[in-house]
Short mmCIF file of C-alpha atoms in Angstrom, two decimals:
data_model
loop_
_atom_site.label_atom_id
_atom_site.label_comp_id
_atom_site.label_asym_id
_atom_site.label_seq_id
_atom_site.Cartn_x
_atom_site.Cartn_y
_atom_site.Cartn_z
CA UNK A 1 -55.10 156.45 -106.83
CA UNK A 2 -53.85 157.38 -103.04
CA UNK A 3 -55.28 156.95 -99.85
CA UNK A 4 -58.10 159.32 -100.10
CA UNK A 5 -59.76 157.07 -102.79
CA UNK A 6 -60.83 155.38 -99.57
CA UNK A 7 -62.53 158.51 -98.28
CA UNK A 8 -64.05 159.49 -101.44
CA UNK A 9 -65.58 156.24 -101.67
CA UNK A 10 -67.12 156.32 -97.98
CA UNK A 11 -68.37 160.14 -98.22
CA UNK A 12 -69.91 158.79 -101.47
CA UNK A 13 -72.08 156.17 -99.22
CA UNK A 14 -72.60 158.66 -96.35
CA UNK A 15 -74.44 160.91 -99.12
CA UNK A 16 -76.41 157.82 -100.74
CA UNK A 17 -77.80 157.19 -97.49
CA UNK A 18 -78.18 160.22 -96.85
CA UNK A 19 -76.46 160.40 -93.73
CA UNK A 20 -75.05 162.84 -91.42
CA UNK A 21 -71.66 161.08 -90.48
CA UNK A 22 -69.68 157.88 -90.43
CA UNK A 23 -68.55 156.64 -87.21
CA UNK A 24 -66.26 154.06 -87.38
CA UNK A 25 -63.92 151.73 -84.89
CA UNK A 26 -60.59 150.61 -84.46
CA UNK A 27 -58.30 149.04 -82.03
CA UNK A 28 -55.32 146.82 -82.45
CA UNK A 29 -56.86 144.01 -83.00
CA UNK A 30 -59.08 145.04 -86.14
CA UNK A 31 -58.25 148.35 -87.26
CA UNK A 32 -58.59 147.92 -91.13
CA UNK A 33 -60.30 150.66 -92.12
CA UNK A 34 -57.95 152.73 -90.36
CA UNK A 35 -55.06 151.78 -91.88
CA UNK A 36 -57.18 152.71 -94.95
CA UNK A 37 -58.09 155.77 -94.52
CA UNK A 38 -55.59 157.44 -92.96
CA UNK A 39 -52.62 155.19 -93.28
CA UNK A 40 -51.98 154.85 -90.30
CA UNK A 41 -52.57 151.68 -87.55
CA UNK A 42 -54.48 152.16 -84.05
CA UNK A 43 -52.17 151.38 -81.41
CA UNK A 44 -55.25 150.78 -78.41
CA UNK A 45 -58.68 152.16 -79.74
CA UNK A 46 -59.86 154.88 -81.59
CA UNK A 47 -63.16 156.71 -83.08
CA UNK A 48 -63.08 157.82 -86.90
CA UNK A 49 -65.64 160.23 -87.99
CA UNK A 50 -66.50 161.13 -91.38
CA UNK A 51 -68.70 163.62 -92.23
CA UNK A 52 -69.60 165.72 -95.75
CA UNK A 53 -66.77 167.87 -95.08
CA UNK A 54 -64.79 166.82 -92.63
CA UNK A 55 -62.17 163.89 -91.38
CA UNK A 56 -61.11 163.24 -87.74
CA UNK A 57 -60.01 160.76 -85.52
CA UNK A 58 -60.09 160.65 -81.65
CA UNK A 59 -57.99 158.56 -79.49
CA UNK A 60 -56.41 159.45 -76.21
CA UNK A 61 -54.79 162.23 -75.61
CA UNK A 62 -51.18 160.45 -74.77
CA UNK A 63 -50.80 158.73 -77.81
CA UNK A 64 -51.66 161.67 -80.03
CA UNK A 65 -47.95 162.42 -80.44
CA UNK A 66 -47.22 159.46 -81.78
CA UNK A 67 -50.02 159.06 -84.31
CA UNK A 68 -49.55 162.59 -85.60
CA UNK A 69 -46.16 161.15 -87.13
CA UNK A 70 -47.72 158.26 -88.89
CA UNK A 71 -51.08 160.29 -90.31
CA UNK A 72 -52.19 163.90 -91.52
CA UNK A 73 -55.84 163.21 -90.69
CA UNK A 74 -56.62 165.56 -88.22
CA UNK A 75 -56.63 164.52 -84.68
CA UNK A 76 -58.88 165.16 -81.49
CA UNK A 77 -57.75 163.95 -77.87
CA UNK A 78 -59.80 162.22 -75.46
CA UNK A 79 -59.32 162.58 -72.07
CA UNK A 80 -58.73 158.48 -71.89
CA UNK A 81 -59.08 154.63 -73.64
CA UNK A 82 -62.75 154.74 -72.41
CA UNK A 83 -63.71 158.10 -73.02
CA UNK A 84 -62.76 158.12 -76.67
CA UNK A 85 -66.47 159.08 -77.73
CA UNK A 86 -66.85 162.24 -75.87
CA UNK A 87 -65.08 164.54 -78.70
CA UNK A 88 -66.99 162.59 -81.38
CA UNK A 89 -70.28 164.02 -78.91
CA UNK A 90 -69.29 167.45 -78.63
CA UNK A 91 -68.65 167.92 -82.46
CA UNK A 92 -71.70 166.06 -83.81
CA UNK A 93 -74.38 166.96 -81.61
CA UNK A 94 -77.40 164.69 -81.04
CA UNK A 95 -80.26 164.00 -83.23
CA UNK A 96 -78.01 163.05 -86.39
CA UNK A 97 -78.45 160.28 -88.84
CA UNK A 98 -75.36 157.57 -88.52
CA UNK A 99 -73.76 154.82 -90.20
CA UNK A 100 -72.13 152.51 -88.10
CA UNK A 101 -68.24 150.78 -89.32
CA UNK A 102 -67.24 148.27 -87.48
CA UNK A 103 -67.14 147.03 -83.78
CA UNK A 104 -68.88 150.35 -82.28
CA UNK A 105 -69.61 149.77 -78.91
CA UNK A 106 -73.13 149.98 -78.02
CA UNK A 107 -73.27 152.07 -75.10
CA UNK A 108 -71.19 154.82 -76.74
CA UNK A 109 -73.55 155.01 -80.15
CA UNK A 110 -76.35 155.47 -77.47
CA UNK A 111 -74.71 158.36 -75.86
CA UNK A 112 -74.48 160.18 -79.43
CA UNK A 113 -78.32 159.87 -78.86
CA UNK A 114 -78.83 159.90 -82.95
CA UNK A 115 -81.98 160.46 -84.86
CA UNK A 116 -80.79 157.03 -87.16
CA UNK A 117 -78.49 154.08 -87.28
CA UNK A 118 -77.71 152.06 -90.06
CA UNK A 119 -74.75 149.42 -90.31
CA UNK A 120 -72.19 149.71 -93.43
CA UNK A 121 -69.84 147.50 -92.12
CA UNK A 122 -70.43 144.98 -95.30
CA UNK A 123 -70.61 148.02 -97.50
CA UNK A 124 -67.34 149.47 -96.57
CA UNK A 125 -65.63 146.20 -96.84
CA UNK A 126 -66.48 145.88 -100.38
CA UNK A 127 -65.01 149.23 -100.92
CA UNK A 128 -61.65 148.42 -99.28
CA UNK A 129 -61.70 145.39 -100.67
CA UNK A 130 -60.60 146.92 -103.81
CA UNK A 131 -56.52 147.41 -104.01
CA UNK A 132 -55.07 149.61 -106.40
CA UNK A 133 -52.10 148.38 -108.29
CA UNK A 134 -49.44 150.61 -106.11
CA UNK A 135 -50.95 148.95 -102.92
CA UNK A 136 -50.42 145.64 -104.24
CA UNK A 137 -47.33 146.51 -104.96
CA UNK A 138 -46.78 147.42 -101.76
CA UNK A 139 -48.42 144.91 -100.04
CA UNK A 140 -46.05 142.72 -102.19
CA UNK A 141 -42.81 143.69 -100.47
CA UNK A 142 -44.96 143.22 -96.62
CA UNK A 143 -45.25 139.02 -98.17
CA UNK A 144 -41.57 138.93 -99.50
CA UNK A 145 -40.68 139.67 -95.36
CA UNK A 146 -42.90 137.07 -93.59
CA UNK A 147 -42.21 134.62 -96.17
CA UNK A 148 -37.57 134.80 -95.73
CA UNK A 149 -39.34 134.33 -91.62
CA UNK A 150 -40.81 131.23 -92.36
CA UNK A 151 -38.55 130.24 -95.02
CA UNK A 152 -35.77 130.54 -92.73
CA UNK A 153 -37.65 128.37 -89.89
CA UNK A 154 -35.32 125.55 -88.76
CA UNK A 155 -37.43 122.39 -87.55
CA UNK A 156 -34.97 120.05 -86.01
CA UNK A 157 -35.74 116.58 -83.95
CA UNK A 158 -35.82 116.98 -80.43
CA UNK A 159 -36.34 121.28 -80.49
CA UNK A 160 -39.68 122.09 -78.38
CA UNK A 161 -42.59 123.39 -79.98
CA UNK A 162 -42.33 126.63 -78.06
CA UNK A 163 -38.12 126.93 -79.44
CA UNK A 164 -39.62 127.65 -82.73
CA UNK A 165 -42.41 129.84 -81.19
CA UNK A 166 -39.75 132.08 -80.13
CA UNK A 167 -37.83 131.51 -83.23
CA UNK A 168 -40.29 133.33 -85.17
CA UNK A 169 -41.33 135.97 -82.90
CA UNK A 170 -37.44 136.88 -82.58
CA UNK A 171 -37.09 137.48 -86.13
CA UNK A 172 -36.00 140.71 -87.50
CA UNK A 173 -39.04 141.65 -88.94
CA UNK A 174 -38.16 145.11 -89.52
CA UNK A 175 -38.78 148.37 -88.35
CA UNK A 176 -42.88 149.07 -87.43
CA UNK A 177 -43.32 145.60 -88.25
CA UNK A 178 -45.01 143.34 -85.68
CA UNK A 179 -46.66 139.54 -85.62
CA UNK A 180 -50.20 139.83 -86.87
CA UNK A 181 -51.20 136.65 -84.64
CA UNK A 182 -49.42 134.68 -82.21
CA UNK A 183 -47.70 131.64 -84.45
CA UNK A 184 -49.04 128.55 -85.16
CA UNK A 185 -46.85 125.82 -84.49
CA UNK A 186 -48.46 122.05 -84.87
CA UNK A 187 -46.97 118.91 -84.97
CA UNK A 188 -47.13 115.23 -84.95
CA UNK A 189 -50.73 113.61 -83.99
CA UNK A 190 -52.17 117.29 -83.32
CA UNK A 191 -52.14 117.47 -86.94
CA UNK A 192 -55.33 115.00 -87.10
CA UNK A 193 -57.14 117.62 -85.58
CA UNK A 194 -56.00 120.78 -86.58
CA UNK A 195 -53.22 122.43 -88.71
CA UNK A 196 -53.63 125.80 -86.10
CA UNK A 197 -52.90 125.14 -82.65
CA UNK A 198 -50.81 127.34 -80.11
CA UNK A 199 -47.30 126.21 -79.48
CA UNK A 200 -47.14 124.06 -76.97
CA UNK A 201 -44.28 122.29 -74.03
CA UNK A 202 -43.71 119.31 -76.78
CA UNK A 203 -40.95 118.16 -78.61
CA UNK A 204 -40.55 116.97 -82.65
CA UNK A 205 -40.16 113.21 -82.93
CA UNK A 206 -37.31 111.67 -85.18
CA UNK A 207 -39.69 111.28 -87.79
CA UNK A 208 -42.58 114.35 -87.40
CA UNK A 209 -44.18 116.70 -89.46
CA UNK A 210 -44.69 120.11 -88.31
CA UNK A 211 -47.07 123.11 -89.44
CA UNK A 212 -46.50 126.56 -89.30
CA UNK A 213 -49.19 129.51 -89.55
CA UNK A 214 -47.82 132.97 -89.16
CA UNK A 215 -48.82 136.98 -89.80
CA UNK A 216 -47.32 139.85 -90.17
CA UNK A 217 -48.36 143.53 -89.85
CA UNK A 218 -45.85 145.78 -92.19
CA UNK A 219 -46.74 149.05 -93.28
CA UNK A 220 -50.19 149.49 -93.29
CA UNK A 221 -51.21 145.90 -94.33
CA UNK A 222 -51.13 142.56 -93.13
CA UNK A 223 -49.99 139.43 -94.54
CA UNK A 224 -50.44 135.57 -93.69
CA UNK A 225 -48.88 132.45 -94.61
CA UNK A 226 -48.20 128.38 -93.60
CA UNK A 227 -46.44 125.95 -94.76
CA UNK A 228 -45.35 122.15 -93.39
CA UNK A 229 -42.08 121.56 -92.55
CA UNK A 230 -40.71 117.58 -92.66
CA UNK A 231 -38.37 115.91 -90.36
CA UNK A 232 -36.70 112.46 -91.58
CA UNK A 233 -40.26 112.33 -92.61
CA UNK A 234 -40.10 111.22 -96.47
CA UNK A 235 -43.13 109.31 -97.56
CA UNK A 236 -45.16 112.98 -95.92
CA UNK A 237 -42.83 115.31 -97.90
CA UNK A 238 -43.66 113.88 -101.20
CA UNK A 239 -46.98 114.19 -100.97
CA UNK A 240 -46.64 117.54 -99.61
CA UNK A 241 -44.21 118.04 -102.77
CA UNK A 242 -47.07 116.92 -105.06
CA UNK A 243 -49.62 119.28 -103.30
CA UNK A 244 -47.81 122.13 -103.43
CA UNK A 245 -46.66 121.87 -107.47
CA UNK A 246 -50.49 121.24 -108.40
CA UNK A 247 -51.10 124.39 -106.57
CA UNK A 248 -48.07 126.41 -108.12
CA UNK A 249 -49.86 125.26 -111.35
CA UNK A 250 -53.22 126.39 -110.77
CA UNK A 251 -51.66 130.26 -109.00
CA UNK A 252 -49.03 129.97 -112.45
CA UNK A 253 -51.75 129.62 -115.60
CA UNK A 254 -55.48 128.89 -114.35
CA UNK A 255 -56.47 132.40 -112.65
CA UNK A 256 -57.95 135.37 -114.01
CA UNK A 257 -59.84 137.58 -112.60
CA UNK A 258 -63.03 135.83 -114.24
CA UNK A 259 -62.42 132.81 -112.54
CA UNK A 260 -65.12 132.13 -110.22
CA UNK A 261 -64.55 131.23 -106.78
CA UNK A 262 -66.54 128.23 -106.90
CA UNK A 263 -64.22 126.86 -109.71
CA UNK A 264 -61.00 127.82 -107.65
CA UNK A 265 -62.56 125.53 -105.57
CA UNK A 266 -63.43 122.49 -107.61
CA UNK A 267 -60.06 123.04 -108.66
CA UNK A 268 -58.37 121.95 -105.31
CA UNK A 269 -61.09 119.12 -104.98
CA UNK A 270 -59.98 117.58 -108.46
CA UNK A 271 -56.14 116.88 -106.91
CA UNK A 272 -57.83 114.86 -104.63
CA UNK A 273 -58.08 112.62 -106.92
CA UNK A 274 -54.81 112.70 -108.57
CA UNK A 275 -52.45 112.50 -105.73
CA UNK A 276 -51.80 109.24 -104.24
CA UNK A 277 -51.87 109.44 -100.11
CA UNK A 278 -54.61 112.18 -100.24
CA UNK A 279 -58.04 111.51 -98.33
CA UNK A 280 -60.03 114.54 -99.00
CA UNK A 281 -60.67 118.38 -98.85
CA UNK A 282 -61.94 119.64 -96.26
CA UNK A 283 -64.41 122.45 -97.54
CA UNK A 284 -63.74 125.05 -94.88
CA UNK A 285 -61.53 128.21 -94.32
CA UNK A 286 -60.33 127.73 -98.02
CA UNK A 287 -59.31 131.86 -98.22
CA UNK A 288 -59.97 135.15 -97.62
CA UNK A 289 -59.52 138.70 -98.91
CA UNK A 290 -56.40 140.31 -96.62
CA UNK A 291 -54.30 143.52 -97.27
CA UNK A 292 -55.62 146.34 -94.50
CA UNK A 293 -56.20 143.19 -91.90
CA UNK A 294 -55.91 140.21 -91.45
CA UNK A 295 -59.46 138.53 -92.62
CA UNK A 296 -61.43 140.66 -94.85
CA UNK A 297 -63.97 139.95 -97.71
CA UNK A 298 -64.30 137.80 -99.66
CA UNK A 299 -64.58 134.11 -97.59
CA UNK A 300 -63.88 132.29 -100.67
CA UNK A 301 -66.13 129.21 -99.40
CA UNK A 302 -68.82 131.37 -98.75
CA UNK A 303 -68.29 133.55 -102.15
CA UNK A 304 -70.47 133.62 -105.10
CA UNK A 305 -69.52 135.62 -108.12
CA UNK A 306 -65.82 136.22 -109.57
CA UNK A 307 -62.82 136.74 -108.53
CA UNK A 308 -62.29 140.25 -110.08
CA UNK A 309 -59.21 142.91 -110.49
CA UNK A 310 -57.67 144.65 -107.87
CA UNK A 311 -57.64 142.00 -105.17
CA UNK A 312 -55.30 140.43 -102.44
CA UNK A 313 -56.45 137.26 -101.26
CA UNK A 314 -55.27 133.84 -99.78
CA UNK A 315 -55.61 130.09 -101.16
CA UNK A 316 -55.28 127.84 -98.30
CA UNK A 317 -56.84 124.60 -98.61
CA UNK A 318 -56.65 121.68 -96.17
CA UNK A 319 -55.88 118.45 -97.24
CA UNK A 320 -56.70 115.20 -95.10
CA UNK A 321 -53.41 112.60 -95.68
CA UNK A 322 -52.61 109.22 -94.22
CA UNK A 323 -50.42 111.22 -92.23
CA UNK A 324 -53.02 113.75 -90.76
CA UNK A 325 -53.74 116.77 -92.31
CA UNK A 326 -51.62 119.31 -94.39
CA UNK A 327 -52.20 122.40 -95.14
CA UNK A 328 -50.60 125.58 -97.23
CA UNK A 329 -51.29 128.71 -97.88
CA UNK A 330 -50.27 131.74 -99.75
CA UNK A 331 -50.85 135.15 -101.02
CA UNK A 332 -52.42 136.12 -104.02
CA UNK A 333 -53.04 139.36 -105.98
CA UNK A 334 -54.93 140.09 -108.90
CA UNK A 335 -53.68 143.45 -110.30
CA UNK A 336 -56.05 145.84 -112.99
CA UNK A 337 -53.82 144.30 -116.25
CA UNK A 338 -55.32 140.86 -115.05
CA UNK A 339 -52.02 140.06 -113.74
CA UNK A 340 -52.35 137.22 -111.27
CA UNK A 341 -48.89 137.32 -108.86
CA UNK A 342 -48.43 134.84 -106.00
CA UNK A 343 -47.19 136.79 -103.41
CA UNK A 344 -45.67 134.11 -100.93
CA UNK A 345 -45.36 131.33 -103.14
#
């Protein structure tokens, strides 16, 4: 299957509903169905519009040189960043029935003056939640990069948080590849309040503990990883060391794609209580679907049902220690052979 599964998939809702058009938004920050559809990232904002027999996307005019080498969809210019909806008005006309994708602004659905508006945001995200086997694939080599980044992340006593911010961000990340989020860098007491704070003006003690949370966007998808780093810090690292092989075990031998996500779950609570130094689990932001951005369907705390073929997804569970808390997190794919790969690990 190729790109234009995507868009067989969505014209397939637009009829079911009996629509008139899609309308759909992107900008740098969340541009997932984009990079879907037509392969392609949004560099500020754009307008995709979908209709029974047609494809188009309209973004300003300036940058329509440089999008027309990254996508064949077929594109319209806009006269600027704010105007973006006036080509979308003069090819659809008033009066039509709409399904809205996305973050559409309000005031520019109300100037397409339509007959009907119905959201398919959650709709759409089940569709491209599905990842065929040459995607994963794919999507593979994007997690092999960001992990050799963090891999490669020297933590050394003394360094200032904000050393190792630039550390990252300076990393040869390849061509078209850029951070997904700024990095994560978290150390010493912060860590009893959160394994995600901004870098900061501090420095790692003698004997610290550091946590590292970093994206990347390669391609057309979007990958995400952390992982604790230990400084003359011993007594953390082994429990850290026991964490981490419990997990290896569960992402080597106890997936499949019937595995329920509530069981993935109980899974992580049960080394709890078989690794000596750990408190608890906390029971939020355990995972999420990723691949065309960065947080996508399914919230795997918030997820009924099974896991399923065909998806990309993240395990990272946070555990409270006697030495704040630690957290990891990886990349995993389930392919259509039932193949579970970790893709960071």
């Amino acid at each position: 299957m190729k790109m234009n599964h995507y868009l067989e998939k969505f014209r397939q809702l637009l009829l079911q509903n009996r629509l008139d058009a899609l309308l759909i938004y992107a900008n740098g920050y969340d541009d997932r169905f984009m990079r879907a559809l037509a392969g392609t990232y949004s560099i500020l904002q754009d307008y995709l519009l979908i209709t029974k027999t047609g494809f188009i996307i309209s973004e300003p005019s300036y940058l329509i040189p440089e999008t027309q080498r990254r996508t064949n969809v077929e594109l319209i210019p806009a006269s600027g960043e704010d105007l973006i909806i006036e080509p979308i008005i003069k090819i659809l006309g008033p009066n039509k029935r709409i399904g809205i994708i996305g973050n559409c602004r309000f005031r520019d659905v109300e100037k397409l003056n339509p007959s009907f508006t119905v959201d398919l945001t959650t709709q759409t995200d089940e569709i491209i939640r599905f990842k065929t086997d040459e995607f994963i694939e794919r999507i593979s080599k994007s997690a092999e990069i960001l992990a050799k980044i963090i891999e490669t992340t020297k933590i050394i006593s003394g360094e200032n948080q904000l050393e190792v911010d630039k550390q990252i961000k300076l990393a040869k990340i390849g061509s078209g590849s850029q951070l997904a989020f700024p990095p994560c860098v978290t150390s010493g007491n912060d860590l009893n309040i959160s394994t995600c704070l901004s870098p900061k003006d501090k420095h790692f003690s003698d004997s610290d503990i550091a946590c590292i949370d970093a994206g990347l966007k390669n391609d057309i998808f979007t990958t995400d990883m952390t992982r604790m780093f230990f400084v003359n810090h011993p007594r953390g690292q082994e429990i850290y060391r026991n964490l981490y092989q419990k997990h290896l075990e569960i992402l080597n031998g106890q997936i499949t794609k019937e595995t329920l996500f509530s069981k993935l779950i109980r899974m992580y609570q049960e080394i709890v209580e078989t690794t000596r130094g750990v408190i608890k689990l906390l029971p939020e932001d355990f995972g999420h679907g990723i691949g065309f951005g960065l947080h996508e369907p399914p919230m795997l705390e918030k997820t009924e049902g099974k896991i399923g073929a065909n998806i990309v997804f993240t395990i990272e569970p946070t555990f409270v220690t006697k030495f704040g808390m630690m957290r990891f997190e990886d990349m995993v794919a389930v392919d259509s052979k039932d193949q579970v790969k970790a893709l960071t690990a």
